[in-house]
Amino acid sequence: MHFEIPGDAAVEVAVRRAVGSWGNAPTRLLQVLRETQEQLGFLPPQALERIAGEVGVSIATARGVAAFYSFLYTEPQGAYRLLFSDNVTDRMHGSAVRMREMGERLWVEPGKISEDGLVSLGRTSSIGLCDHAPALLVNGLPVPDVDARRASEICDLILARVPLAEWPRELFVVEDFVRRRDAMLSDAARPGEAIRAAIERGEASGTGPQATLEEIKRARLLGRGGAGFTTGVKWESCSRQQVTPRVVVCNADEGEPGTFKDRLLLRQHADLVFEGMTVAAYGIGATQGFVYLRGEYRYMLESLRETLERRRRAGLLGTAICGRDGFDFDVEIHVGAGSYVCGEASALVESLEGKRGIPRNRPPRLAEKGYLGRPTVVNNVESYCAAALILLRGADWFCSRGTERSSGTKLLSVSGDCERPGVYEYPFGVSVAQVLEDAGARNTIAAQVGGPSGVCLGQDEFTRRIGFEDIETGGAFMVFDASRDMFEVARHFSHFFAHESCGFCTPCRVGTSLLRNLMDRIRDGKGSQHDLVAIEELGGLLRGASHCGLGESASRPLLDTLQRFRPAYERRLESPAVEPAFDLDGALARARRMTGRDDEGAHIGEAP
Ligand code: SF4
């Protein structure tokens, strides 16, 4: 078993099949590329040409999209593609050792393909299995808890060339650890109940769908993805647009390293997710819905489609939902292809349109002009679950939990140095200390809440509380005990951001690389106090001049750890008196020329 260069006939069959599944509109480009690759193993030049012709885009566009997404390959890959999850928690649990062991047994270097084409070995950003670290994907299928025994078993199977379909199924079993249930995870809502409740609420009040919007507003539901925008305001703004059709999008691109609670919701509460989307569609008058499922969760696609099909048969999707004439709405699932920035709502919509996932300029907001220029609401998986329960149980019930500014509950994905990693649901307002205690964390020195783009908390801050008035979070909660080196944690995150920068804007593209290089330089014992100052200056530049949240938050883990764990940096410095190795502002000069920018924001130390 090894990869084969596909002939024209094979390419023709694969492209036809992919176009047959997805259609030939330009918006289908990414899905057609992805599905063609699933059949061929990679995207050879003739496939790109053929696909470009089929969907009516230029070859350059097809190549550009294929190059943008890290899960699309234009070069041959191994017949077995091993991708180790590369979150810091995977490293803490031995992913680097496992990877080296497997590389040695399989005769393949990390980042390369074995000479016989049998196997390729690489890393990818967090795959949403931090509660099962270290984890990896084999041809897109998740293998959790890769200890030495399991790694050896995988090597045996590969060396014996056992087809993946014949591998022991238990290798791929992912257990969801639900450690604490509250209002959402303990609710036993049945499919259709929330939709009927929304319709009845509208009929009882005589205000129709407006009653749905009012209930969501009264519940003070804030977006669970981390940004905390008021969901009711967003939905109402969308509903007021004159353009139709309107669109409901579920952001299931759970890419923030350290988070995996949407994995649980999508696998065990998919009906509630779709119920929330349908309630949103009723409220804003949408007819079209999408779930944007991250590429790392491709393995959930079939079961999610089955749920959608079951709901269609039950009259909960399609035309005349719940027997109500004119209430037409359906949902389609698009699969991402490995891009962290696509978690940003406007980048996600670009990706849904089949393009590279580059964040848009705003305004206009997506609620005014989103998918194909149509009014669009984009909400997180957890937000839709909350919305469904609000319509079913009422805003008062929802607000009876949480705090004044943060109503309801929050799902946290807890991982790292603790005895009980998993998903914990708490009313907002829970303290960090309480979460640590419940998770069995000992000798904790830091909690990274909200992923790399969130906040790093030291011991003296564990009394702080989860909520929009204090610690906002999309749900990642990584724990570090006294055996960890917080400089190395921050250095890992600097590599993550440099890798995930989409490259669209200069401050982020250059700044994240400079930050990574500075951290490596300090790690190598060649840093100085000037480098610490440079990190702070670059942080200011990135915050002030980046186009989207990725660039704005890329320096945050470094600045947080510099503030709280400065000795971890300083003990690595070669000499406090060493002069800077390079002129940071000068390093940006070429990038400024390329982009035609020379304003204050494009200079170090002069960001607003
Ligand atoms: Fe891309 Fe970074 Fe600019 Fe965002 S800030 S658009 S990720 S380059």
XYZ file of C-alpha atoms and ligand atoms in Angstrom, residues 341 359 500-505 508-509 546-548 550-551, ligand 1:
23
model
C -8.494 32.075 11.371
C -11.354 38.187 7.582
C -1.828 30.473 11.921
C -1.458 34.081 10.761
C -3.226 34.197 7.407
C -0.685 36.714 6.123
C -3.204 39.262 4.911
C -1.944 42.198 6.930
C 0.364 40.314 12.002
C 2.283 38.502 9.283
C -3.852 44.110 13.120
C -6.834 43.473 10.919
C -8.516 40.831 13.095
C -5.767 36.802 15.784
C -3.175 39.528 15.374
Fe -4.720 37.523 8.864
Fe -3.382 38.102 11.108
Fe -4.279 40.053 9.603
Fe -6.004 38.520 10.982
S -4.491 39.924 11.849
S -6.213 39.212 8.852
S -4.939 36.531 10.846
S -2.735 38.513 8.987
